[in-house]
Coordinates of C-alpha atoms and ligand atoms in Angstrom, one line a residue:
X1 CA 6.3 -36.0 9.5
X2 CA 5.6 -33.0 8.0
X3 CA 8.8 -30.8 6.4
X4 CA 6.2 -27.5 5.8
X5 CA 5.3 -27.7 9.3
X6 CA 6.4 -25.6 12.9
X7 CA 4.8 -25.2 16.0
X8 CA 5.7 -22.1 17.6
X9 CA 6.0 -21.6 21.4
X10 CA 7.4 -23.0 24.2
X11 CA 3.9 -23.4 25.4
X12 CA 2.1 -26.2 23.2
X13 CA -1.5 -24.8 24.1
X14 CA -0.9 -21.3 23.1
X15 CA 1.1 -22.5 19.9
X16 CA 0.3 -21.2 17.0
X17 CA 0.7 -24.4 14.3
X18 CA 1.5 -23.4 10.7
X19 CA 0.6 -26.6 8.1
X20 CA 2.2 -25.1 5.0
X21 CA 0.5 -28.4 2.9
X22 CA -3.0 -27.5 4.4
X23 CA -5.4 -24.1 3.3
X24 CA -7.1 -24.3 6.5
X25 CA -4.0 -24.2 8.7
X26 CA -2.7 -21.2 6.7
X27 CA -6.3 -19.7 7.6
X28 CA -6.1 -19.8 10.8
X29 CA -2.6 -18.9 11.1
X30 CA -3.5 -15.7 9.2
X31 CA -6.7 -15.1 11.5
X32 CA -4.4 -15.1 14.5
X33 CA -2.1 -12.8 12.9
X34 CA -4.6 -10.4 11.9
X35 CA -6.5 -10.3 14.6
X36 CA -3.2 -9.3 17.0
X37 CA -2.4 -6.9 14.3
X38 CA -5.8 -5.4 14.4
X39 CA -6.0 -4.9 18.4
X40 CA -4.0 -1.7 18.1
X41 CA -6.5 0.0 15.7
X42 CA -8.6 2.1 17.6
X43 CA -10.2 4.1 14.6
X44 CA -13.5 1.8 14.9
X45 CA -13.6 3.0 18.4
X46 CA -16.6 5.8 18.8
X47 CA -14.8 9.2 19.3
X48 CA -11.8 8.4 17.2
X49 CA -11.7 8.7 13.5
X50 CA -11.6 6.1 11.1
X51 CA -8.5 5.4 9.0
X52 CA -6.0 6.6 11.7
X53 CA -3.2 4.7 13.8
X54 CA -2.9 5.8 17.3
X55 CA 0.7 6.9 17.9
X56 CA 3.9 6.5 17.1
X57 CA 2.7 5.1 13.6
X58 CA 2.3 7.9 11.3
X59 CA -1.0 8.1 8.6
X60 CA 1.0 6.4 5.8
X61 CA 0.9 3.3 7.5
X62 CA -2.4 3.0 8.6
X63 CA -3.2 2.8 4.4
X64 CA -0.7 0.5 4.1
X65 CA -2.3 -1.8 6.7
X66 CA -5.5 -1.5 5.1
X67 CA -3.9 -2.4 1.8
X68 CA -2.7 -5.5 3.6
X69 CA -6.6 -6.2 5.2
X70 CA -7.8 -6.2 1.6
X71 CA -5.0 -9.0 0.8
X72 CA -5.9 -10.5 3.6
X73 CA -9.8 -11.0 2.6
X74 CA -8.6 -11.7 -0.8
X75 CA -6.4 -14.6 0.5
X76 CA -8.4 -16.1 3.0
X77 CA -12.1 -15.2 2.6
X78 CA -12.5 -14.1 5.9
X79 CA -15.1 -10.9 5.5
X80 CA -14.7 -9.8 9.7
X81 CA -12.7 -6.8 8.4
X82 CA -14.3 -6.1 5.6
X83 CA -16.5 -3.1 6.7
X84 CA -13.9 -1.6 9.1
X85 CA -11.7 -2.1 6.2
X86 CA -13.4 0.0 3.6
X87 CA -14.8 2.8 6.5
X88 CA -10.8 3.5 7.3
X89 CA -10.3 3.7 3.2
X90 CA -13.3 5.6 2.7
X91 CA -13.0 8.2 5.5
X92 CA -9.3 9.2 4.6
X93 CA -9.8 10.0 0.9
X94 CA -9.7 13.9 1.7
X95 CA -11.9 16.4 0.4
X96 CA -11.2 16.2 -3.3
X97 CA -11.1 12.4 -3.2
X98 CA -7.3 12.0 -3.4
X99 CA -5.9 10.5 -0.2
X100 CA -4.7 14.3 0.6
X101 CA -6.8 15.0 4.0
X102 CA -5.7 18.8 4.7
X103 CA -5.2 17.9 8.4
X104 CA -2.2 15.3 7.3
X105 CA -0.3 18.0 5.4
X106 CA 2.0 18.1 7.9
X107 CA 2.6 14.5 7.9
X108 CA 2.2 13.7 3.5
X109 CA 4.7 12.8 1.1
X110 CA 4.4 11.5 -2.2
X111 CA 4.9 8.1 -1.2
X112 CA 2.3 8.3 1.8
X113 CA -0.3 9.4 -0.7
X114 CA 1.3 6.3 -2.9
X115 CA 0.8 3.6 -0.2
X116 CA -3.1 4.5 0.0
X117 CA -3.4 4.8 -3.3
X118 CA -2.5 1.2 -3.9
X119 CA -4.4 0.0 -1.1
X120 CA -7.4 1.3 -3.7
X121 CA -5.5 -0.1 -6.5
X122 CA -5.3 -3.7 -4.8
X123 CA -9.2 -3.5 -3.9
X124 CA -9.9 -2.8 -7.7
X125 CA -7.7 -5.9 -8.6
X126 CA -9.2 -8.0 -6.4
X127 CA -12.7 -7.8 -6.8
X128 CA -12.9 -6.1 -2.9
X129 CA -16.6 -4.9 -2.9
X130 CA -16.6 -1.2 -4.7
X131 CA -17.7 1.6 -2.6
X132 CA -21.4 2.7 -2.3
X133 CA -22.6 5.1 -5.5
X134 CA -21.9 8.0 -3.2
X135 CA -18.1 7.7 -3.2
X136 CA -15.7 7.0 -5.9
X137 CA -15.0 3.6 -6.5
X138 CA -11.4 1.9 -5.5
X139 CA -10.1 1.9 -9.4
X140 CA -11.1 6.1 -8.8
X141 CA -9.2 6.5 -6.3
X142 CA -6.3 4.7 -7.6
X143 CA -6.4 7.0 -10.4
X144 CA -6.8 10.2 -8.4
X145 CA -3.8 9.4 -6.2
X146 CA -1.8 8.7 -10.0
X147 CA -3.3 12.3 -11.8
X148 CA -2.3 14.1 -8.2
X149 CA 1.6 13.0 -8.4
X150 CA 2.0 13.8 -12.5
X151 CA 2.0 17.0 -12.4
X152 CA 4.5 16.7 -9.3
X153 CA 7.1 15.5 -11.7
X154 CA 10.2 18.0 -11.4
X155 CA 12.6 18.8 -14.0
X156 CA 13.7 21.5 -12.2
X157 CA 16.7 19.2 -11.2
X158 CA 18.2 15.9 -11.9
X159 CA 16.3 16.0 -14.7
X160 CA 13.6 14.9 -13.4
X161 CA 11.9 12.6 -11.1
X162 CA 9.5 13.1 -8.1
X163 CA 10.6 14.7 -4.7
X164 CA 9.7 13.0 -1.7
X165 CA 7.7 15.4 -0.3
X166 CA 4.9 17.3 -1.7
X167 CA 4.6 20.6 0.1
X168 CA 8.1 22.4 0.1
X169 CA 7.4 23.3 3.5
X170 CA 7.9 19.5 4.9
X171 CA 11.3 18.3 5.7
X172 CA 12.7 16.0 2.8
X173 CA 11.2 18.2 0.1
X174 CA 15.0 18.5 -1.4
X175 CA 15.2 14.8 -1.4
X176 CA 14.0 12.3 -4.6
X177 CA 13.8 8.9 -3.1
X178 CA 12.7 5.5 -4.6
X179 CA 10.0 5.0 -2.8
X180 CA 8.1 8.0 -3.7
X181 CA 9.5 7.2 -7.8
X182 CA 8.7 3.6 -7.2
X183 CA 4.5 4.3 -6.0
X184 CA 4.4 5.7 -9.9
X185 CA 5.9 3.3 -11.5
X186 CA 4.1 0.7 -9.5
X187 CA 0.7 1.9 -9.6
X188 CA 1.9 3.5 -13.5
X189 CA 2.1 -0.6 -14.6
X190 CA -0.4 -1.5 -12.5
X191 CA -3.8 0.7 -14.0
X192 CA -1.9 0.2 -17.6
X193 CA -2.9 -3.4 -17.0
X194 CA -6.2 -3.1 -15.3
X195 CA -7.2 -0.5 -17.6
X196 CA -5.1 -1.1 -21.1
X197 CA -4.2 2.7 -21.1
X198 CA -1.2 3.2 -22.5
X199 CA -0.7 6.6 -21.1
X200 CA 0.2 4.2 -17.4
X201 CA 2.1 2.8 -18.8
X202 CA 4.4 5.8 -20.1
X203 CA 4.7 7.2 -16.7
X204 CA 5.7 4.1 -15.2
X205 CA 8.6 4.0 -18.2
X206 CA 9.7 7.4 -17.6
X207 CA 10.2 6.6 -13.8
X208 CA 12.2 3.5 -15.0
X209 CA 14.2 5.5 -17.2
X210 CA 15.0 8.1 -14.4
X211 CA 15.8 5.9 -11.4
X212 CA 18.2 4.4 -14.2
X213 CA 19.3 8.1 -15.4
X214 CA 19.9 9.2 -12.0
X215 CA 21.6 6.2 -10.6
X216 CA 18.8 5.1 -8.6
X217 CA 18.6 1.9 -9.7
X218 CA 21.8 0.1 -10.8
X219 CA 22.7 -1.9 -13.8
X220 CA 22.7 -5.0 -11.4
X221 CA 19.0 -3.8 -10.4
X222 CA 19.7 -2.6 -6.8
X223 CA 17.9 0.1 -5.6
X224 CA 19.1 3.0 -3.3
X225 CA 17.0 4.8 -1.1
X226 CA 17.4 8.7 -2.6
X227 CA 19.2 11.6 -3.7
X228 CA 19.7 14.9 -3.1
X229 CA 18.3 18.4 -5.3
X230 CA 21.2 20.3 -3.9
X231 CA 23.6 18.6 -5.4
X232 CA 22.4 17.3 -8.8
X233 CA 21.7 14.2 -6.9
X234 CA 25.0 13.0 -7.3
X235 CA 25.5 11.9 -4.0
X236 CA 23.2 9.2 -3.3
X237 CA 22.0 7.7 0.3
X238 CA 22.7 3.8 -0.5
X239 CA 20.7 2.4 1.9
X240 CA 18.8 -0.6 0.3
X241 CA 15.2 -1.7 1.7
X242 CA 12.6 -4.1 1.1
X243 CA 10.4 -2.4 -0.1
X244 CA 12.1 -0.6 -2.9
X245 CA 13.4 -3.7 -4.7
X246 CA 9.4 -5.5 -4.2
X247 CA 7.6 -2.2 -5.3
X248 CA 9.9 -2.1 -8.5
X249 CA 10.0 -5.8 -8.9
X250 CA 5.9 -6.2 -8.9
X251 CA 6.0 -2.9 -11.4
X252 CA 8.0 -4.5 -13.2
X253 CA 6.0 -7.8 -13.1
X254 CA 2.8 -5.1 -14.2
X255 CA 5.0 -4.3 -17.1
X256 CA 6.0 -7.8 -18.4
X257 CA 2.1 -8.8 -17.6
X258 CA 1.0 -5.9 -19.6
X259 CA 3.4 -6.6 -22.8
X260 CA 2.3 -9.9 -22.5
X261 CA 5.1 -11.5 -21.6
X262 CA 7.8 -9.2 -23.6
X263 CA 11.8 -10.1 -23.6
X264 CA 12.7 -6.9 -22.2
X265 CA 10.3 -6.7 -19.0
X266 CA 11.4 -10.6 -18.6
X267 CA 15.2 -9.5 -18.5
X268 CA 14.2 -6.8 -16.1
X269 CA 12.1 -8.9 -13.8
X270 CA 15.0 -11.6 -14.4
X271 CA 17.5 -8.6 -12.6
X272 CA 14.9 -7.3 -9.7
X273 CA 14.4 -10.7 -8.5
X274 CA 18.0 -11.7 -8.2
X275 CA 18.4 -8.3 -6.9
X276 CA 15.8 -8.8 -3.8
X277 CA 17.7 -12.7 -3.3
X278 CA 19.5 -10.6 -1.1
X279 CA 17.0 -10.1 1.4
X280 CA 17.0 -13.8 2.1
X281 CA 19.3 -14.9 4.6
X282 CA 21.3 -18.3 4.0
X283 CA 18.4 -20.3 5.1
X284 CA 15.9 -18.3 2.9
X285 CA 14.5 -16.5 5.5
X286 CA 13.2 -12.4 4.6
X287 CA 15.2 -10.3 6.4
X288 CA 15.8 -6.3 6.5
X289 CA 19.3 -4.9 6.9
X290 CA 18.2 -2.1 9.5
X291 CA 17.5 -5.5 12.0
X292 CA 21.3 -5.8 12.5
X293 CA 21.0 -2.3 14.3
X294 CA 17.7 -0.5 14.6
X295 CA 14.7 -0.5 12.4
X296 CA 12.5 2.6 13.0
X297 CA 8.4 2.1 13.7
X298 CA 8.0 2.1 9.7
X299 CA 10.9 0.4 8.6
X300 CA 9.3 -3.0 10.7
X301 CA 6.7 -3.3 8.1
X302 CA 8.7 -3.2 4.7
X303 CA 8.7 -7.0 4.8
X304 CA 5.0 -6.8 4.8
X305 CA 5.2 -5.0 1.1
X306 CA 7.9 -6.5 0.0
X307 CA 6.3 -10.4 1.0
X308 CA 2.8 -8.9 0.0
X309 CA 4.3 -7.9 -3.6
X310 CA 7.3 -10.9 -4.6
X311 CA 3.6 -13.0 -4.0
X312 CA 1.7 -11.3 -6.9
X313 CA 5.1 -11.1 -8.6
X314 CA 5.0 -14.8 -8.9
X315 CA 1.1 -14.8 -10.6
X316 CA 1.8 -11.7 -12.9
X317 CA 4.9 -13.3 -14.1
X318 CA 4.9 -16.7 -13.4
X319 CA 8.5 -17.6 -14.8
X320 CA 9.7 -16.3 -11.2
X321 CA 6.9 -18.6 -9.3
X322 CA 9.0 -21.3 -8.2
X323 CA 11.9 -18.9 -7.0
X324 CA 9.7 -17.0 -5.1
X325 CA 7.3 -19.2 -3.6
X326 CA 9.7 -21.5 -2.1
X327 CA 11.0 -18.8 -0.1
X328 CA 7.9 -17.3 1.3
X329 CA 7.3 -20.7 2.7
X330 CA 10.8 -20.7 4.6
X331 CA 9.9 -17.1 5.5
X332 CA 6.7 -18.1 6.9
X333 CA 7.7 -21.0 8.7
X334 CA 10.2 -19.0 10.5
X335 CA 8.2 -16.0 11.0
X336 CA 5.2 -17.6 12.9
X337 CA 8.2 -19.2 15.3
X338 CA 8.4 -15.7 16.6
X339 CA 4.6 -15.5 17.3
X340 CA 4.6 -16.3 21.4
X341 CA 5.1 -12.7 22.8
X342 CA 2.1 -10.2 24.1
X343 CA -0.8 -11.1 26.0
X344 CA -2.4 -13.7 24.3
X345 CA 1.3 -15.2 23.7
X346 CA 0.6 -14.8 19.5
X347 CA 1.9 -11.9 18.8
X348 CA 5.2 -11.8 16.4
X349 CA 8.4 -10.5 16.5
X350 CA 10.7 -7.9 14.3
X351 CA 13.9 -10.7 13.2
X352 CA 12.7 -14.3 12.2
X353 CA 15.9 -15.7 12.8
X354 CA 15.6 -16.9 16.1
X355 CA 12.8 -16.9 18.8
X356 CA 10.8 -13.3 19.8
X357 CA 12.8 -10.9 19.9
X358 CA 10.5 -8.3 22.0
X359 CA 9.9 -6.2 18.9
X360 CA 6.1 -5.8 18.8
X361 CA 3.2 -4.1 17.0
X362 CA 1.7 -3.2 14.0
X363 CA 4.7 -3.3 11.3
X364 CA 5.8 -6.7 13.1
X365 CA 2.1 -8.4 13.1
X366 CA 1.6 -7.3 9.8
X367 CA 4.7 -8.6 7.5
X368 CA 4.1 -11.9 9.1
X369 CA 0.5 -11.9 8.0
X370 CA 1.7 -11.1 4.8
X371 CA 3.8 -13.6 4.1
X372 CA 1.6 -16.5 5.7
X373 CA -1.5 -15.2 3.7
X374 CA 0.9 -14.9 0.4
X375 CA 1.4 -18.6 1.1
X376 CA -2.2 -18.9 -0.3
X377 CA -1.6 -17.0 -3.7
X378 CA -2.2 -20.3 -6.0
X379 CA -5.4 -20.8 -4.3
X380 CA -7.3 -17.7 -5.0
X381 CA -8.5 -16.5 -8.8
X382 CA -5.5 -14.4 -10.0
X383 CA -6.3 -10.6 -10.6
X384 CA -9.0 -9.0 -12.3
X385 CA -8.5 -5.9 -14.9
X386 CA -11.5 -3.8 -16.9
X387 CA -9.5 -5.5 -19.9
X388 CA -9.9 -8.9 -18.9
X389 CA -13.9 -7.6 -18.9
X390 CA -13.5 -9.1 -14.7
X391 CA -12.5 -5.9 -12.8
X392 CA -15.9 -4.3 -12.3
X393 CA -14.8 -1.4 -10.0
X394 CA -15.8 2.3 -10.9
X395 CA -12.9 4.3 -12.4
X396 CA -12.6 7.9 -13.4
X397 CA -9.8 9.0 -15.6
X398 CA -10.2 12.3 -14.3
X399 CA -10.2 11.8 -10.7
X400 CA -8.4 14.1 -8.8
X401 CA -8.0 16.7 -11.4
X402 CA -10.5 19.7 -11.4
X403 CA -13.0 17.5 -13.6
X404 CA -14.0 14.4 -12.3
X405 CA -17.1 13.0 -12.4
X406 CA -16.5 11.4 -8.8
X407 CA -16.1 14.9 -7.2
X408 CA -19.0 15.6 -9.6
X409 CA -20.8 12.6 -7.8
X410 CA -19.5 14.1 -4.5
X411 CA -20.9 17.3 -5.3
X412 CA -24.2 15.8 -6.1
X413 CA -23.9 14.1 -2.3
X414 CA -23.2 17.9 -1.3
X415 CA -26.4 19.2 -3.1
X416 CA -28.6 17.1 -1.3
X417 CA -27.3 18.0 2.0
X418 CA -27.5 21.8 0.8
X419 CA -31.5 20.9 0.1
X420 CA -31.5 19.8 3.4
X421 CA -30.0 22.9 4.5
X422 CA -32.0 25.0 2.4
X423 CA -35.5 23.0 4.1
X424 CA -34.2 24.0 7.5
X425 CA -33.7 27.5 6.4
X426 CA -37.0 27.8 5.5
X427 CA -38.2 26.0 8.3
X428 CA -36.3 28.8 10.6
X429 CA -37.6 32.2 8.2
X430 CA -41.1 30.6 8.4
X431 CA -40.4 30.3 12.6
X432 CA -39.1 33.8 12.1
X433 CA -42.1 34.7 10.4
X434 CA -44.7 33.1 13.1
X435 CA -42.5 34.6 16.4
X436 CA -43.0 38.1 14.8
X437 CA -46.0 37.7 14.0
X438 CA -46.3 36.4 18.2
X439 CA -44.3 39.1 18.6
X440 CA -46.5 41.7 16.7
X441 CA -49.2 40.3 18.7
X442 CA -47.8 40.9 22.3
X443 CA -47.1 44.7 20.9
Ligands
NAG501 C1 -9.0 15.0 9.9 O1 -9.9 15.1 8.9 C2 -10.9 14.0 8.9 C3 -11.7 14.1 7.6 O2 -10.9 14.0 6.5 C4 -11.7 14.1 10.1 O3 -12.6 13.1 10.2 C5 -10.8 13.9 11.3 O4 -11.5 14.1 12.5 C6 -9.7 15.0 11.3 N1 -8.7 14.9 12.4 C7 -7.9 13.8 12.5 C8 -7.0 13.9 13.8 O5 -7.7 12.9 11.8
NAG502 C1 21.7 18.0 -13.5 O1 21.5 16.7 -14.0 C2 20.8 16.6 -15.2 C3 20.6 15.1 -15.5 O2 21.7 14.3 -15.2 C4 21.6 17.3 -16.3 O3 20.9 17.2 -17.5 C5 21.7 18.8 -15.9 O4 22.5 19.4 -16.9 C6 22.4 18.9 -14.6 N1 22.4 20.3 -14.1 C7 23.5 20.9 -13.7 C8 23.3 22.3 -13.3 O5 24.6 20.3 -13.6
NAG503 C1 -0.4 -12.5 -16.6 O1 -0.9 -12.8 -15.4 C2 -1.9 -13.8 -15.3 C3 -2.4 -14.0 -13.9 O2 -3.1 -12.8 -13.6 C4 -1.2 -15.1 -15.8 O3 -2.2 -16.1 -15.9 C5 -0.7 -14.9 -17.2 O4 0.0 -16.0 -17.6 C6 0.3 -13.7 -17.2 N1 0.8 -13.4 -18.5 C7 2.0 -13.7 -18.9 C8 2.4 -13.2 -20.3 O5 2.8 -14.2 -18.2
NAG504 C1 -5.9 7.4 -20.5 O1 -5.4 8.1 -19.4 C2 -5.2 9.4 -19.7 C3 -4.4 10.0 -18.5 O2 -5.2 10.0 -17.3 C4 -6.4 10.1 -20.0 O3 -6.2 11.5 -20.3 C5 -7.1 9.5 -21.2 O4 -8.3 10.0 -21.5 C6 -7.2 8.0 -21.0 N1 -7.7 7.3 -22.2 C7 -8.8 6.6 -22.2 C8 -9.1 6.0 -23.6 O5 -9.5 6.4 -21.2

């Protein structure tokens, strides 16, 4: 008998069978998954744009699920999304190659830019095919989304840290939460270590040292959701997700990588870790706090980060490999039990504690492809970097600032088209010319 196995569903022919001992079983599983999860994009549908979630899932998301379709190609080697994939990445970049479209203003916080900025940063690390010459390439991008948020930081209060929200006009801009601190110091550790420059890496300390500072993050490595300008942020909102402790925990796991294996990063890895145990229920199974009441649309996808990221916590620092891995397979196992809902009877539920729950869509499907596909992450070659001489994806150190070569590239794109403006201008004056010259003629 096999103890990694379930088969989920009442009905054995629609089942879905997860073989945790067997490559191809977690495969398919994933393919299933995905393929569900894909079903509500519409943005590879002709007349709707590329990159975009139909409603009620808001912009941010849509990155994030892209960020998990690179993870997925990277895990399995399935290339069916591949193109869609990098169309949806390409097409939101916004028109100084930042991930800040003007027509999402309404909608952008620092930590929406964040998520599709490490969707880039996970296509640089995994070797996802770079962009054509025309665009900035995913390590650009990466960087743009990183040089945007510096100069957000705000010692105006606090002292210090980012705000959630970017334009003071968006509710929230009074609020600093961990999310929005935790994309810097995650994608801070993350280009220190692809790239080796040091200057990463000091962001993604002083964000440490803040959430720390502020109270944040405790001295038992729990992480609160945010605080408040208005008072100092001395009250804080102590809500604790997912998501915070894993995008912490794999910047931390950057930072240990990048130090190459130093004693204080170890400590602090050591403390996140314990500190996200708590998310596993007492039989190991992932589990958000919000599902004993009412998660909101985004709050059912923090287990897909927080699966996505305690799976390349256990390569970057691979003293916590056989804590973590052990309970993604527990977490798997039980979270493909709930895939027997919808209308091919495969689609997943919200709580993996017991059978569907009639939670579904795109949040649901993707955590559990997440932590199936993470059940592959001793199988596939471990991260490239520029410093490792394997990460071969274009990067601009000055992207997103006023003098990057990308929008330099972009312009370049732009001059062409101008040419081709300028060819049908003359094309019209020498049309111009000929009708009244016709029209000279009929005087
Ligand atoms: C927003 O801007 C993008 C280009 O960045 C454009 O393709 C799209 O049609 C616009 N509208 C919506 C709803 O996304
Ligand atoms: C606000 O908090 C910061 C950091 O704790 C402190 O340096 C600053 O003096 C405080 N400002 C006020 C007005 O209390
Ligand atoms: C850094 O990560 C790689 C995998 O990408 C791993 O092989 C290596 O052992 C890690 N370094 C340290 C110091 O743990
Ligand atoms: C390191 O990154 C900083 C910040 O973006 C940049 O100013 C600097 O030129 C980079 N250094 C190198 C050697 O690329």
């Amino acid at each position: 008998m096999c103890t990694l196995c379930v088969l989920a569903g009442q009905d054995a022919e629609a089942a879905i069978t997860l073989d945790l001992t067997s490559k191809d079983s977690i495969r398919a599983v994933a393919s299933t998954v995905a393929f569900d999860m894909m079903s509500y994009y519409t943005g590879n549908i002709t007349g709707d744009v590329p990159g975009n979630l139909p409603d009620p899932y808001y912009w941010w998301e849509a990155g994030a699920m892209f960020g998990t379709m690179i993870n997925y190609w990277y895990y399995t080697g399935d290339t069916t999304y591949n193109a869609v994939t990098t169309q949806a990445l390409l097409h939101q970049i916004g028109e100084n190659e930042d991930y800040m479209p003007l027509n999402q203003t309404k909608t952008e916080g620092n930590d929406d830019q964040g998520f599709w900025g490490i969707a880039a940063m996970t296509a640089a690390e995994t070797n996802f095919p770079d962009p054509p010459e025309e665009y900035p390439g995913w390590l650009a991008l990466a960087q743009a989304v990183l040089n945007t948020q510096i100069p957000r930081w705000d010692t105006s209060t606090c002292g210090g840290g980012f705000r959630w929200q970017i334009f003071t006009f968006n509710n929230g801009y009074n609020y600093k939460n961990s999310i929005s601190n935790g994309c810097v110091f995650n994608l801070g550790a993350r280009l220190a270590l692809y790239t080796g420059n040091a200057t990463y890496a000091d962001w993604a300390l002083k964000t440490w040292d803040w959430m720390n500072a502020v109270g944040l993050m405790s001295p038992d490595y729990k992480v609160v959701d945010g605080t408040h300008n208005t008072d100092n942020c001395t009250q804080k909102d102590r809500n604790t997700w997912t998501y915070n402790a894993g995008i912490f925990l794999l910047g931390g796991a950057a930072m240990y990588n990048y130090t190459n294996g130093s004693a204080l990063w170890q400590e602090r890895v050591t403390g996140l870790l314990n500190a996200s145990l708590l998310f596993f229920n007492e039989n190991d199974v992932m589990y958000e706090y919000c599902e004993y009441t009412k998660c909101n649309v985004d709050q059912r996808s923090f287990k897909a980060y927080f699966a996505r990221w305690l799976a390349a916590t256990a390569e970057l620092a691979p003293f916590t490999h056989d804590i973590i891995m052990p309970k993604l397979r527990t977490s798997a196992l039980a979270a493909v039990n709930t895939c027997t809902a919808g209308p091919r009877g495969t689609e997943c539920g919200l709580r993996w504690n017991m059978t569907n729950d009639g939670s579904l869509g795109v949040g649901e499907q993707m955590a559990v492809l997440e932590v199936v596909q993470s059940n592959l992450v001793d199988e596939v070659p471990g991260w490239v970097s520029a410093v490792k001489g394997t990460g071969k994806s274009r990067g601009d150190v000055n992207a997103g600032t006023g003098d990057s070569t990308s929008s330099r590239l972009h312009s370049k794109h732009v001059t062409t088209a101008d040419r081709a403006g300028a060819g049908i201008l003359t094309f019209l004056v020498l049309v111009g010319v000929i009708g009244g010259t016709t029209v000279m003629f009929l005087d």
